[in-house]
Coordinates of N, CA and C in Angstrom, one line a residue:
X1 N 0.6 -0.7 16.7 CA 1.3 -1.1 17.9 C 2.5 -0.3 18.0
X2 N 2.8 0.3 19.2 CA 4.1 0.9 19.4 C 5.0 0.2 20.2
X3 N 6.2 0.1 19.4 CA 7.3 -0.7 19.8 C 8.4 0.4 20.3
X4 N 9.1 0.0 21.3 CA 10.2 0.9 21.7 C 11.5 0.1 21.6
X5 N 12.3 0.7 20.9 CA 13.5 0.1 20.4 C 14.7 0.9 20.9
X6 N 15.7 0.6 21.4 CA 16.8 1.3 21.7 C 18.0 1.0 20.9
X7 N 18.2 2.3 19.9 CA 19.1 1.9 18.8 C 20.5 1.8 19.3
X8 N 20.8 2.4 20.6 CA 22.1 2.2 21.4 C 22.4 0.8 21.5
X9 N 21.6 -0.1 21.5 CA 21.8 -1.6 21.6 C 22.8 -2.2 20.3
X10 N 22.9 -1.5 19.3 CA 23.8 -1.7 18.4 C 25.2 -1.5 18.8
X11 N 25.5 -0.5 19.7 CA 26.7 -0.2 20.3 C 27.2 -1.2 21.3
X12 N 26.2 -1.6 22.0 CA 26.4 -2.8 23.1 C 26.6 -4.1 22.4
X13 N 26.1 -4.4 21.3 CA 26.2 -5.6 20.7 C 25.0 -6.3 20.9
X14 N 24.1 -5.9 21.5 CA 22.7 -6.5 21.6 C 21.8 -6.8 20.4
X15 N 22.1 -5.7 19.4 CA 21.5 -5.7 18.0 C 22.7 -5.3 17.1
X16 N 22.6 -5.9 15.9 CA 23.6 -5.7 14.8 C 23.4 -4.5 13.9
X17 N 24.4 -4.2 13.2 CA 24.3 -3.2 12.4 C 23.3 -3.3 11.2
X18 N 23.2 -4.5 10.8 CA 22.2 -5.0 9.8 C 20.7 -4.7 10.3
X19 N 20.5 -5.1 11.7 CA 19.2 -4.8 12.3 C 18.8 -3.2 12.1
X20 N 20.0 -2.3 12.4 CA 19.7 -0.7 12.4 C 19.5 -0.5 10.8
X21 N 20.1 -0.9 10.0 CA 19.7 -0.6 8.5 C 18.6 -1.2 8.2
X22 N 18.0 -2.2 8.6 CA 16.8 -2.7 8.1 C 15.7 -1.9 8.9
X23 N 16.0 -1.5 10.1 CA 15.1 -0.9 11.0 C 14.9 0.6 10.3
X24 N 16.0 1.1 9.9 CA 15.7 2.7 9.3 C 15.0 2.4 8.0
X25 N 15.4 1.6 7.1 CA 14.8 1.4 5.8 C 13.2 1.3 5.9
X26 N 12.7 0.6 7.0 CA 11.4 0.5 7.2 C 10.7 1.2 8.0
X27 N 11.1 2.4 8.3 CA 10.4 3.5 9.0 C 9.2 3.9 8.2
X28 N 8.3 4.5 8.8 CA 7.1 5.1 7.9 C 7.5 6.4 7.2
X29 N 7.1 6.5 5.9 CA 7.4 7.6 5.0 C 7.4 8.9 5.7
X30 N 6.5 9.1 6.8 CA 6.2 10.3 7.3 C 7.1 10.6 8.5
X31 N 8.0 9.6 8.9 CA 8.7 9.9 10.1 C 10.0 10.8 9.8
X32 N 10.3 11.3 10.9 CA 11.5 12.4 10.9 C 12.7 12.0 10.0
X33 N 12.9 10.8 10.4 CA 14.3 10.2 9.6 C 13.9 10.2 8.0
X34 N 13.0 9.7 7.6 CA 12.7 9.7 6.4 C 12.6 11.0 5.7
X35 N 12.0 11.9 6.3 CA 11.6 13.2 5.9 C 13.0 13.9 5.8
X36 N 13.9 13.7 6.7 CA 15.3 14.2 6.7 C 15.9 13.6 5.5
X37 N 15.9 12.3 5.3 CA 16.5 11.7 4.1 C 16.2 12.3 2.8
X38 N 14.8 12.4 2.7 CA 14.2 12.9 1.5 C 14.7 14.3 1.2
X39 N 14.7 15.2 2.4 CA 15.0 16.6 2.0 C 16.6 16.7 1.9
X40 N 17.4 15.8 2.0 CA 18.7 15.8 1.9 C 19.2 15.4 0.6
X41 N 18.6 14.9 -0.4 CA 18.8 14.6 -1.7 C 19.3 15.7 -2.6
X42 N 20.4 15.5 -3.2 CA 20.8 16.7 -4.1 C 20.1 16.7 -5.5
X43 N 20.3 17.7 -6.1 CA 19.6 17.8 -7.4 C 19.9 16.7 -8.4
X44 N 21.1 16.3 -8.4 CA 21.5 15.2 -9.4 C 20.5 13.9 -8.8
X45 N 20.5 13.5 -7.7 CA 19.7 12.5 -7.1 C 18.3 12.5 -7.6
X46 N 17.6 13.7 -7.2 CA 16.2 14.1 -7.7 C 16.0 13.9 -9.1
X47 N 17.1 14.3 -9.9 CA 16.9 14.2 -11.3 C 16.9 12.7 -11.7
X48 N 17.7 12.1 -11.1 CA 17.7 10.6 -11.5 C 16.6 9.7 -11.1
X49 N 16.0 10.1 -10.0 CA 15.0 9.4 -9.5 C 13.5 9.8 -10.3
X50 N 13.8 11.0 -10.9 CA 12.6 11.5 -11.7 C 12.6 10.7 -12.9
X51 N 13.9 10.7 -13.5 CA 14.0 9.9 -14.8 C 13.6 8.4 -14.6
X52 N 14.0 7.7 -13.7 CA 13.4 6.4 -13.5 C 11.9 6.3 -13.3
X53 N 11.2 7.2 -12.8 CA 9.8 7.2 -12.6 C 9.3 6.2 -11.7
X54 N 9.7 5.9 -10.7 CA 9.4 4.6 -9.6 C 8.7 5.3 -8.6
X55 N 7.4 6.0 -8.6 CA 6.8 6.5 -7.3 C 6.6 5.4 -6.5
X56 N 6.5 4.0 -6.5 CA 6.5 3.2 -5.8 C 7.4 3.1 -4.6
X57 N 8.7 3.4 -5.3 CA 9.8 3.3 -4.4 C 10.2 4.6 -3.7
X58 N 9.4 5.6 -3.6 CA 9.5 7.0 -3.1 C 9.4 6.8 -1.7
X59 N 9.4 7.9 -1.0 CA 9.4 7.9 0.5 C 8.0 8.5 0.9
X60 N 7.0 8.2 0.2 CA 5.7 8.6 0.6 C 4.9 7.2 0.7
X61 N 4.1 7.1 1.4 CA 3.2 6.1 1.6 C 2.2 5.9 0.5
X62 N 1.5 4.8 0.3 CA 0.7 4.5 -0.7 C -0.4 5.5 -0.6
X63 N -1.1 5.9 0.7 CA -2.0 6.8 0.8 C -1.8 8.0 0.2
X64 N -0.6 8.7 0.5 CA 0.0 9.8 0.0 C 0.0 10.0 -1.4
X65 N 0.4 8.9 -1.9 CA 0.6 8.7 -3.3 C -1.0 9.0 -4.0
X66 N -1.6 8.2 -3.6 CA -3.2 8.3 -4.0 C -3.8 9.5 -3.9
X67 N -3.5 10.3 -2.6 CA -4.0 11.7 -2.4 C -3.4 12.6 -3.4
X68 N -2.3 12.5 -3.8 CA -1.7 13.5 -4.7 C -2.2 13.3 -6.1
X69 N -2.5 11.8 -6.4 CA -3.3 11.6 -7.7 C -4.5 12.3 -7.7
X70 N -5.3 12.2 -6.8 CA -6.7 12.8 -6.6 C -6.5 14.3 -6.8
X71 N -5.7 14.8 -6.1 CA -5.3 16.3 -6.1 C -5.2 16.8 -7.5
X72 N -4.2 15.9 -8.2 CA -4.0 16.2 -9.7 C -5.0 16.2 -10.6
X73 N -5.9 15.0 -10.5 CA -7.2 14.9 -11.2 C -8.1 16.0 -11.0
X74 N -8.3 16.4 -9.6 CA -9.2 17.6 -9.4 C -8.8 18.9 -10.0
X75 N -7.3 19.1 -10.1 CA -7.1 20.4 -10.6 C -7.2 20.4 -12.0
X76 N -7.1 19.2 -12.7 CA -7.2 19.1 -14.1 C -8.5 19.3 -14.4
X77 N -9.6 18.7 -13.7 CA -11.0 18.8 -14.0 C -11.3 20.3 -13.9
X78 N -10.8 20.9 -13.0 CA -11.1 22.4 -12.6 C -10.7 23.2 -13.9
X79 N -9.6 22.9 -14.3 CA -8.9 23.5 -15.7 C -9.6 23.2 -16.8
X80 N -10.1 22.0 -17.1 CA -11.0 21.6 -18.2 C -12.2 22.4 -18.1
X81 N -13.0 22.6 -17.0 CA -14.1 23.5 -16.8 C -13.9 24.7 -17.1
X82 N -12.8 25.4 -16.4 CA -12.6 26.9 -17.0 C -12.2 26.9 -18.3
X83 N -11.5 26.2 -19.2 CA -11.2 26.3 -20.6 C -12.6 26.0 -21.3
X84 N -13.4 25.3 -20.9 CA -14.7 25.1 -21.7 C -15.7 26.2 -21.6
X85 N -15.4 26.9 -20.5 CA -16.4 28.1 -20.3 C -15.8 29.4 -20.6
X86 N -14.6 29.5 -21.1 CA -14.0 30.9 -21.5 C -14.2 30.9 -23.1
X87 N -14.7 32.0 -23.4 CA -15.0 32.3 -24.9 C -13.9 32.4 -25.7
X88 N -12.8 33.3 -25.3 CA -11.5 33.6 -26.1 C -10.4 32.6 -25.5
X89 N -9.9 32.0 -26.7 CA -8.7 31.1 -26.4 C -7.5 31.6 -25.7
X90 N -7.2 33.0 -25.9 CA -6.2 33.7 -25.4 C -6.3 34.0 -23.8
X91 N -7.4 33.8 -23.3 CA -7.7 34.0 -21.8 C -7.6 32.8 -21.2
X92 N -7.4 31.7 -21.8 CA -7.3 30.5 -21.1 C -6.0 30.3 -20.1
X93 N -6.3 29.9 -18.9 CA -5.2 29.7 -18.1 C -4.3 28.4 -18.6
X94 N -3.0 28.5 -17.9 CA -2.2 27.4 -18.1 C -2.5 26.3 -17.5
X95 N -2.3 25.0 -18.0 CA -2.6 23.8 -17.3 C -1.9 23.8 -16.2
X96 N -2.7 23.1 -15.3 CA -2.1 22.7 -13.8 C -0.8 22.0 -13.8
X97 N 0.3 22.4 -12.9 CA 1.1 21.5 -12.6 C 0.9 20.3 -11.7
X98 N 1.3 19.2 -11.9 CA 1.1 18.0 -10.9 C 1.8 18.4 -9.7
X99 N 1.3 18.0 -8.4 CA 1.8 18.0 -7.2 C 3.2 17.4 -7.3
X100 N 4.2 18.1 -6.7 CA 5.7 17.3 -6.7 C 5.6 16.1 -5.8
X101 N 6.2 15.2 -6.3 CA 6.4 14.0 -5.7 C 7.9 13.7 -5.4
X102 N 8.0 12.8 -4.3 CA 9.4 12.6 -3.8 C 10.1 12.1 -5.0
X103 N 11.4 12.7 -5.0 CA 12.1 12.1 -6.3 C 12.1 13.0 -7.7
X104 N 11.3 14.0 -7.3 CA 11.1 14.9 -8.5 C 11.4 16.3 -8.2
X105 N 12.2 16.9 -8.7 CA 12.7 18.2 -8.5 C 11.7 19.2 -9.1
X106 N 11.9 20.5 -8.9 CA 10.9 21.4 -9.5 C 10.8 21.6 -11.0
X107 N 9.8 21.8 -11.6 CA 9.9 21.8 -13.3 C 10.6 23.2 -13.3
X108 N 11.5 23.1 -14.4 CA 12.4 24.1 -14.9 C 11.4 25.1 -15.7
X109 N 11.4 26.4 -15.1 CA 10.5 27.6 -15.9 C 11.2 28.0 -17.1
X110 N 10.6 28.0 -18.0 CA 11.0 28.7 -19.2 C 11.0 30.1 -19.4
X111 N 12.0 30.9 -19.3 CA 11.8 32.5 -19.0 C 11.7 33.0 -20.4
X112 N 11.3 34.2 -20.6 CA 11.2 34.8 -21.9 C 12.6 35.5 -22.2
X113 N 12.8 35.4 -23.3 CA 14.1 35.9 -23.9 C 13.9 37.4 -24.4
X114 N 14.7 38.5 -23.9 CA 14.6 39.7 -24.6 C 15.4 39.8 -25.8
X115 N 14.4 40.1 -27.0 CA 15.1 40.1 -28.2 C 15.4 41.7 -28.5
X116 N 16.1 41.8 -29.6 CA 16.3 43.2 -30.1 C 15.2 44.0 -30.0
X117 N 14.3 43.6 -31.0 CA 12.9 44.2 -31.3 C 12.2 44.5 -29.9
X118 N 12.0 43.5 -29.0 CA 11.2 43.8 -27.9 C 12.1 44.7 -26.9
X119 N 13.5 44.6 -26.9 CA 14.2 45.5 -26.3 C 14.1 47.2 -26.7
X120 N 13.9 47.2 -28.1 CA 13.6 48.6 -28.7 C 12.5 49.0 -28.1
X121 N 11.1 48.2 -28.4 CA 10.0 48.6 -28.0 C 9.9 49.1 -26.3
X122 N 10.6 48.1 -25.5 CA 10.6 48.4 -24.2 C 11.4 49.9 -24.0
X123 N 12.3 50.1 -24.6 CA 12.9 51.4 -24.5 C 12.3 52.5 -24.8
X124 N 11.5 52.5 -26.0 CA 10.8 53.5 -26.4 C 9.5 53.8 -25.5
X125 N 8.8 52.6 -24.7 CA 7.7 52.9 -23.8 C 8.3 53.6 -22.6
X126 N 9.7 53.1 -22.3 CA 10.1 53.5 -20.9 C 10.4 55.3 -21.3
X127 N 10.8 55.6 -22.3 CA 11.4 56.9 -22.5 C 10.1 57.8 -23.2
X128 N 8.7 57.2 -22.9 CA 7.6 57.8 -23.3 C 7.2 58.0 -24.9
X129 N 7.8 57.0 -25.4 CA 7.7 57.1 -27.0 C 6.3 56.5 -27.3
X130 N 6.2 55.3 -28.1 CA 5.0 54.8 -28.4 C 4.1 54.5 -27.4
X131 N 3.0 55.3 -26.9 CA 2.3 55.0 -25.8 C 0.9 54.7 -26.2

């Protein structure tokens, strides 16, 4: 059912500011307004929402949450199948990352640190040393 509301009625007094707040809070998660609100969250706000772990309070609909869960399960089954059919443990792929949910920032990637020993080896390789 498509209802047409004029939010300018708030300025004329036909509707209250409370009505406008409730109207915005109950917009569908895929609406432009909710997408803009979700995209405007700071890194601190994303981190606090991720710590609380309340996906039901996120700006996604229930169908979107379920679809993300199905995608994560499918990726994990595919990963397990690959791992079960690879002979050498060293060639196993990394486990899949779950699909990002609203209120969760990107995972921090752990970067390799260059040690003195690896820097020396790299220097030798660059200069045509240990080939």
